[in-house]
Coordinates of C-alpha atoms in Angstrom, one line a residue:
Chain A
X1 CA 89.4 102.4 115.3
X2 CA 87.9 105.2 113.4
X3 CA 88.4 108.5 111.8
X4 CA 87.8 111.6 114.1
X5 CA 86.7 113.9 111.6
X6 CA 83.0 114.3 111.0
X7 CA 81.4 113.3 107.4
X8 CA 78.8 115.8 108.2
X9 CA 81.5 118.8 108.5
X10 CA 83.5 118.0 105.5
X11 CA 82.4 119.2 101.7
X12 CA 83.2 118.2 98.7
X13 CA 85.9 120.7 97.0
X14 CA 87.5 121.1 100.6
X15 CA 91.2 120.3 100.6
X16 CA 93.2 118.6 102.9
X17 CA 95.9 120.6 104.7
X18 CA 99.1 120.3 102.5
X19 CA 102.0 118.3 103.8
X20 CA 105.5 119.1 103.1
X21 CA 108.8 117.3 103.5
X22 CA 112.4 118.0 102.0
X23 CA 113.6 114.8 100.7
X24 CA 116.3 113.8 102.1
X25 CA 119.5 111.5 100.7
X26 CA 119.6 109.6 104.4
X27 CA 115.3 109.0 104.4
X28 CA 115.5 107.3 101.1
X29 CA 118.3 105.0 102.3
X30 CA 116.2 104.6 105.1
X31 CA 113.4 103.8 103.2
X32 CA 115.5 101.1 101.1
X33 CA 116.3 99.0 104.1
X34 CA 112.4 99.3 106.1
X35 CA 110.9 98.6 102.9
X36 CA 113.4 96.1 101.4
X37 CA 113.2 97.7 98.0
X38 CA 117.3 98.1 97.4
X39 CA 117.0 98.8 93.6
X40 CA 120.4 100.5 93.1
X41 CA 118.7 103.5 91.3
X42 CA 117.5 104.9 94.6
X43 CA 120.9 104.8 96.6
X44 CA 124.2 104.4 93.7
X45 CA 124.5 108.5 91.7
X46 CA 126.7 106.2 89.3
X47 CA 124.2 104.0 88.5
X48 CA 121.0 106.4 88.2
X49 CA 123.5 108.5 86.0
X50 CA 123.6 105.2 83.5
X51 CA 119.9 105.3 83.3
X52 CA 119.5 109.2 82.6
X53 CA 118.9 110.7 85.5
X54 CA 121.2 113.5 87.3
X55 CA 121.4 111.7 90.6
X56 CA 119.7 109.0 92.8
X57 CA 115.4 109.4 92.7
X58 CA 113.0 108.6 95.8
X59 CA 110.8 105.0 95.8
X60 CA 107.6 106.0 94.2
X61 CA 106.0 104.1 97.3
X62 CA 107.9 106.3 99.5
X63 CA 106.6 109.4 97.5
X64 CA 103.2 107.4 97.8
X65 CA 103.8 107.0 102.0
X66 CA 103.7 110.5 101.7
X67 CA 100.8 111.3 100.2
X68 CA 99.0 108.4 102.5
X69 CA 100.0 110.2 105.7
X70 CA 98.6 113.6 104.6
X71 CA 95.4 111.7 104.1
X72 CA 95.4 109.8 107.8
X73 CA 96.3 113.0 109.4
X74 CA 93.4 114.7 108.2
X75 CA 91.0 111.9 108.9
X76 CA 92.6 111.6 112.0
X77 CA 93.0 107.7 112.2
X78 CA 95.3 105.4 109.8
X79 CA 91.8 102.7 109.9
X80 CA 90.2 105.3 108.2
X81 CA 91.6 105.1 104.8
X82 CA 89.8 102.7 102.9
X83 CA 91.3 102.4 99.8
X84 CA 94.2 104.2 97.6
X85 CA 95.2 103.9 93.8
X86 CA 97.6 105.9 92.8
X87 CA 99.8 106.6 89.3
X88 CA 103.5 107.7 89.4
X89 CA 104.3 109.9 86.8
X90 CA 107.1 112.0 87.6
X91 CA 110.6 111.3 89.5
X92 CA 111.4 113.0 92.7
X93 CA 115.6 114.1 93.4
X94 CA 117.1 114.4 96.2
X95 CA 116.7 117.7 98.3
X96 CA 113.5 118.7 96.6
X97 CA 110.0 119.6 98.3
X98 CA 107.3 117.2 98.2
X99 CA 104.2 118.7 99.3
X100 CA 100.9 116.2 99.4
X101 CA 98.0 117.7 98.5
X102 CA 94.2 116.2 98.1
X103 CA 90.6 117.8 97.4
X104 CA 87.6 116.4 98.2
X105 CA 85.7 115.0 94.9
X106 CA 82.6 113.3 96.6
X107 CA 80.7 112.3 99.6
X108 CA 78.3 108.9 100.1
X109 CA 75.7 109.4 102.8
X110 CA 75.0 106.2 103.2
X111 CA 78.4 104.7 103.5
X112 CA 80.0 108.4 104.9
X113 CA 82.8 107.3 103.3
X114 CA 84.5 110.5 101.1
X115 CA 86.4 110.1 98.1
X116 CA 89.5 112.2 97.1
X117 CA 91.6 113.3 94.5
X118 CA 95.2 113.3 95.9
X119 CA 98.4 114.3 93.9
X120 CA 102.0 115.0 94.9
X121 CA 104.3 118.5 93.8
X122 CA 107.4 119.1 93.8
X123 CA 108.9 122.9 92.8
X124 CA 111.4 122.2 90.1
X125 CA 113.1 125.4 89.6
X126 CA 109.7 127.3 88.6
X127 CA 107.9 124.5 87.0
X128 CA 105.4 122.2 89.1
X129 CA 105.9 118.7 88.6
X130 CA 103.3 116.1 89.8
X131 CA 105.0 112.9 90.5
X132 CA 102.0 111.4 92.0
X133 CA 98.7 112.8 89.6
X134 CA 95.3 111.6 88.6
X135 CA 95.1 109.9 92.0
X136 CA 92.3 108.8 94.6
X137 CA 91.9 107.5 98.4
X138 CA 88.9 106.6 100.0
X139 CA 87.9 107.7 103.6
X140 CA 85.6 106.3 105.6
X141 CA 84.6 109.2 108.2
X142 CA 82.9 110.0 111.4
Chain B
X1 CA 111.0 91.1 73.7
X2 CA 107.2 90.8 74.5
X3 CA 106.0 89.3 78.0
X4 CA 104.4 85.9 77.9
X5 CA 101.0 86.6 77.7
X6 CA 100.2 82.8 78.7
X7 CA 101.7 83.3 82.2
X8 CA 98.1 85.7 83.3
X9 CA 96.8 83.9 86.0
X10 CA 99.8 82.3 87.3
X11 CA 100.3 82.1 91.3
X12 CA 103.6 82.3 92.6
X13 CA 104.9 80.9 95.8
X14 CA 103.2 81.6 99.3
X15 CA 105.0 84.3 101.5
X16 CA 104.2 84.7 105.0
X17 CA 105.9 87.2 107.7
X18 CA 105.3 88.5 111.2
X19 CA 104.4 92.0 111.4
X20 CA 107.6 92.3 113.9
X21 CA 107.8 95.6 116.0
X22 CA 111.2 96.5 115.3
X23 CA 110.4 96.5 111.3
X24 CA 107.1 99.0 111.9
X25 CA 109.3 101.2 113.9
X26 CA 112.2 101.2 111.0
X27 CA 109.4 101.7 108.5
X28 CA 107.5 104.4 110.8
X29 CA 110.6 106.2 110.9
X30 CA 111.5 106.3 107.4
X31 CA 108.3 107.3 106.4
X32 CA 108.4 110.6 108.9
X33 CA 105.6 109.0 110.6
X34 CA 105.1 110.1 114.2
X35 CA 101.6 108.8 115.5
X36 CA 102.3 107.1 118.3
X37 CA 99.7 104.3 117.3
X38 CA 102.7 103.4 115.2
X39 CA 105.0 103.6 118.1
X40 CA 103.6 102.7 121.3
X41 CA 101.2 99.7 121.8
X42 CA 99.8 102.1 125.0
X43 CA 99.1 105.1 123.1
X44 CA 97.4 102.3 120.6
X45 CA 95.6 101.2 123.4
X46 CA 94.7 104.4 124.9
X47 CA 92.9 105.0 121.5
X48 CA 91.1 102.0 121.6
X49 CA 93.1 99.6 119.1
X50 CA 94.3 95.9 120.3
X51 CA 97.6 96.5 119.6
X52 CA 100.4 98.8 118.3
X53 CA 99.3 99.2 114.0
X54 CA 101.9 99.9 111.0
X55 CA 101.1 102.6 108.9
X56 CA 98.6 101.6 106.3
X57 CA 102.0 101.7 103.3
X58 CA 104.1 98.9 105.4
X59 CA 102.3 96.3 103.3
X60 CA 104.4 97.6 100.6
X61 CA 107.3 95.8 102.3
X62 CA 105.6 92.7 101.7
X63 CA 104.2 93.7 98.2
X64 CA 108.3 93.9 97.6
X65 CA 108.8 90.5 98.5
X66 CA 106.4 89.4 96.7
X67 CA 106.9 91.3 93.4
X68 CA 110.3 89.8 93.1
X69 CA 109.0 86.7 92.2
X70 CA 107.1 87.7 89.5
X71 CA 110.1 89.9 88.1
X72 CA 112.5 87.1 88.4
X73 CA 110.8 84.7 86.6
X74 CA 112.6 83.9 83.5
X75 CA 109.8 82.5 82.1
X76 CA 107.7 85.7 82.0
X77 CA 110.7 87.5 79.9
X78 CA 110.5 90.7 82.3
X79 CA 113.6 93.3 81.0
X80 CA 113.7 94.4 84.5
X81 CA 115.7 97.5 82.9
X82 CA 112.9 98.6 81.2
X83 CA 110.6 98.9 84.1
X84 CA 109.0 101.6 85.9
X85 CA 106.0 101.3 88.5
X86 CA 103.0 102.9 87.0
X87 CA 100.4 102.4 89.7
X88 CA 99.9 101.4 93.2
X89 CA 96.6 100.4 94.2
X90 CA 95.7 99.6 98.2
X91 CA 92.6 98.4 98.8
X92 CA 92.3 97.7 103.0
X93 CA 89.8 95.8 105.0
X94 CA 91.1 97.1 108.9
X95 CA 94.6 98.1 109.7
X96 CA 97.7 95.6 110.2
X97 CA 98.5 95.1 113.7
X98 CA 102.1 94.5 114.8
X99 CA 102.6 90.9 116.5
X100 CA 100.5 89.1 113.6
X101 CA 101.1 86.8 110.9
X102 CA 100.1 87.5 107.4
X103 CA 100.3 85.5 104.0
X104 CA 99.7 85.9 100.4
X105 CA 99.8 84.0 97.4
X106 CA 100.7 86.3 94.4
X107 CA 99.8 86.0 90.9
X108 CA 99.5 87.9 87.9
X109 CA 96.5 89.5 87.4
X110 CA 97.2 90.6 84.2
X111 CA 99.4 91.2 80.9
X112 CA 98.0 93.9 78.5
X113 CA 99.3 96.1 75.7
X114 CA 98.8 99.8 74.9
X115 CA 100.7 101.8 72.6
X116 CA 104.6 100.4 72.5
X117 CA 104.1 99.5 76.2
X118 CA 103.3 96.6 77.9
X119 CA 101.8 96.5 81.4
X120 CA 102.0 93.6 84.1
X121 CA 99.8 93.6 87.0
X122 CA 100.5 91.5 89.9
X123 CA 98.2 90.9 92.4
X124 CA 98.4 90.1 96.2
X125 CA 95.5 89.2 98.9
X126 CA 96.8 89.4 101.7
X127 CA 95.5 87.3 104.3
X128 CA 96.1 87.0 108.4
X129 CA 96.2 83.8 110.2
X130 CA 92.3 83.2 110.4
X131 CA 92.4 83.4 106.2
X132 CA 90.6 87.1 106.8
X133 CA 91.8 89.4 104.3
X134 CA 93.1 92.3 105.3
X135 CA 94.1 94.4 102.4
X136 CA 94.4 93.7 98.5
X137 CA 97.7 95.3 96.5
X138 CA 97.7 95.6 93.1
X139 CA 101.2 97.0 91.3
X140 CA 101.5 97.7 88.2
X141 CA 104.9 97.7 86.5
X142 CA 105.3 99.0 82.9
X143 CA 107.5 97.4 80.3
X144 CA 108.7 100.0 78.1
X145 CA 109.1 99.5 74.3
X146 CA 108.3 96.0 74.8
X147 CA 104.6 96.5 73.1
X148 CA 103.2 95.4 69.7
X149 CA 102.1 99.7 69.2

């Protein structure tokens, strides 16, 4: 159970192929009931508009799923990831592009384990938000 | 209101589940996750794992479970209003296999103050039926306003 991709062919600065996903009204319900989080201000418009927002925003841990499986894709095996800690810092609406990005910050010979920055955008009418920023994941490679 | 600072350290109630197949595919699925070593105990197989895994986030389900303990308890004063998730940090040991049981005991790992926030980490080893860990979730929720700054 272990990453595909070779420590030896990755360098630090490299980034991980960018993974993009319209969020979707119908995925975050679905991501209410798989994950048990039902916290009204991801499903109810009414009651996200009493707290200030414009409509219904995504789980953070869904944003954070995301980001995850951008990270296991390029590693090429879910066991690889060894670690994650990530800070939420912007909302994500409904209908809005998500896109996962992450750049290689360092690499341990000795453990070939790789450590990355990772952050999440989203295109907000010109303006680049990062819901997910100042982020890391740990990879434990070929 | 400020959280009680005396409750760091406190362990909450045991919670234990069955990583159940259905529940992995639900999550798989919401999650736009299409590796079939989510899917398929086979294709897990075929890639050399002992069974079908769950995406590395399905421990969050559990972390959920768990986290409403800590946010329900009156005696730690938590305006559940006033809270947003700040971080989420995953710390795994090998992947979770569908089919086995897993437990954890929760507890507050911390209660700390910066600016006119407050921030409450909770904590949760979680462990499989041999008492191997298998991953380590730590959430912190911020209480906003509710700080001393």
């Amino acid at each position: 159970m272990a990453a595909t991709l070779k420590f030896d062919e990755v360098a630090v600065g490299d980034q991980i192929p960018p993974l993009s996903k319209v969020v979707r009204r119908e995925d975050v319900k679905a991501y209410a009931d798989a994950s048990g989080d039902q916290n009204p201000l991801h499903q109810d418009d009414q009651f996200a508009r009493s707290v200030g927002f414009p409509g219904i925003i995504a789980h953070g841990m869904f944003t954070m799923a995301h980001v995850v499986k951008a990270v296991t894709d390029w590693a090429g095996h879910p066991g690889a990831l060894k670690s994650i800690d990530v800070q939420f810092r912007a909302v994500v609406f409904m209908d809005e592009t998500l896109v996962a990005r992450g750049e290689v910050a360092a690499k341990d010979e000795a453990t070939r384990r790789v450590r990355l920055m990772v952050w999440a955008e989203v295109d907000r009418g010109g303006e680049r938000v990062l819901p997910i920023k100042n982020s890391e994941a740990e990879v434990e490679l070929a | 209101m400020p959280l009680n600072q005396s409750m760091k350290g406190k362990e909450y109630q045991p919670v234990t589940v069955t990583v159940e197949r259905e529940d992995v595919r639900r999550f798989a699925d919401a999650i736009g996750e299409d590796n079939p070593l989510f899917r398929d105990s086979e294709a897990a197989r075929a890639a050399g794992c002992a069974e079908q895994l769950a995406p590395p986030t399905f421990v969050t389900r559990m972390q959920i479970m768990t986290s409403a303990q800590v946010v329900l308890d009156r005696e730690l004063g938590l305006n559940y209003a006033l809270v947003v998730h700040g971080e989420q940090e995953y710390d795994w040991r090998r992947p979770i296999v569908v089919g086995e049981v897993l437990s954890t005991v929760p507890r507050i790992a911390d209660i700390y103050s910066k600016k006119s926030n407050e921030y409450l980490v909770i904590e949760a080893e979680i462990k499989d039926a041999r008492g191997e860990t298998v991953v380590i979730g730590r959430t912190t929720l911020i209480s906003r306003g509710t700080g001393e700054g």
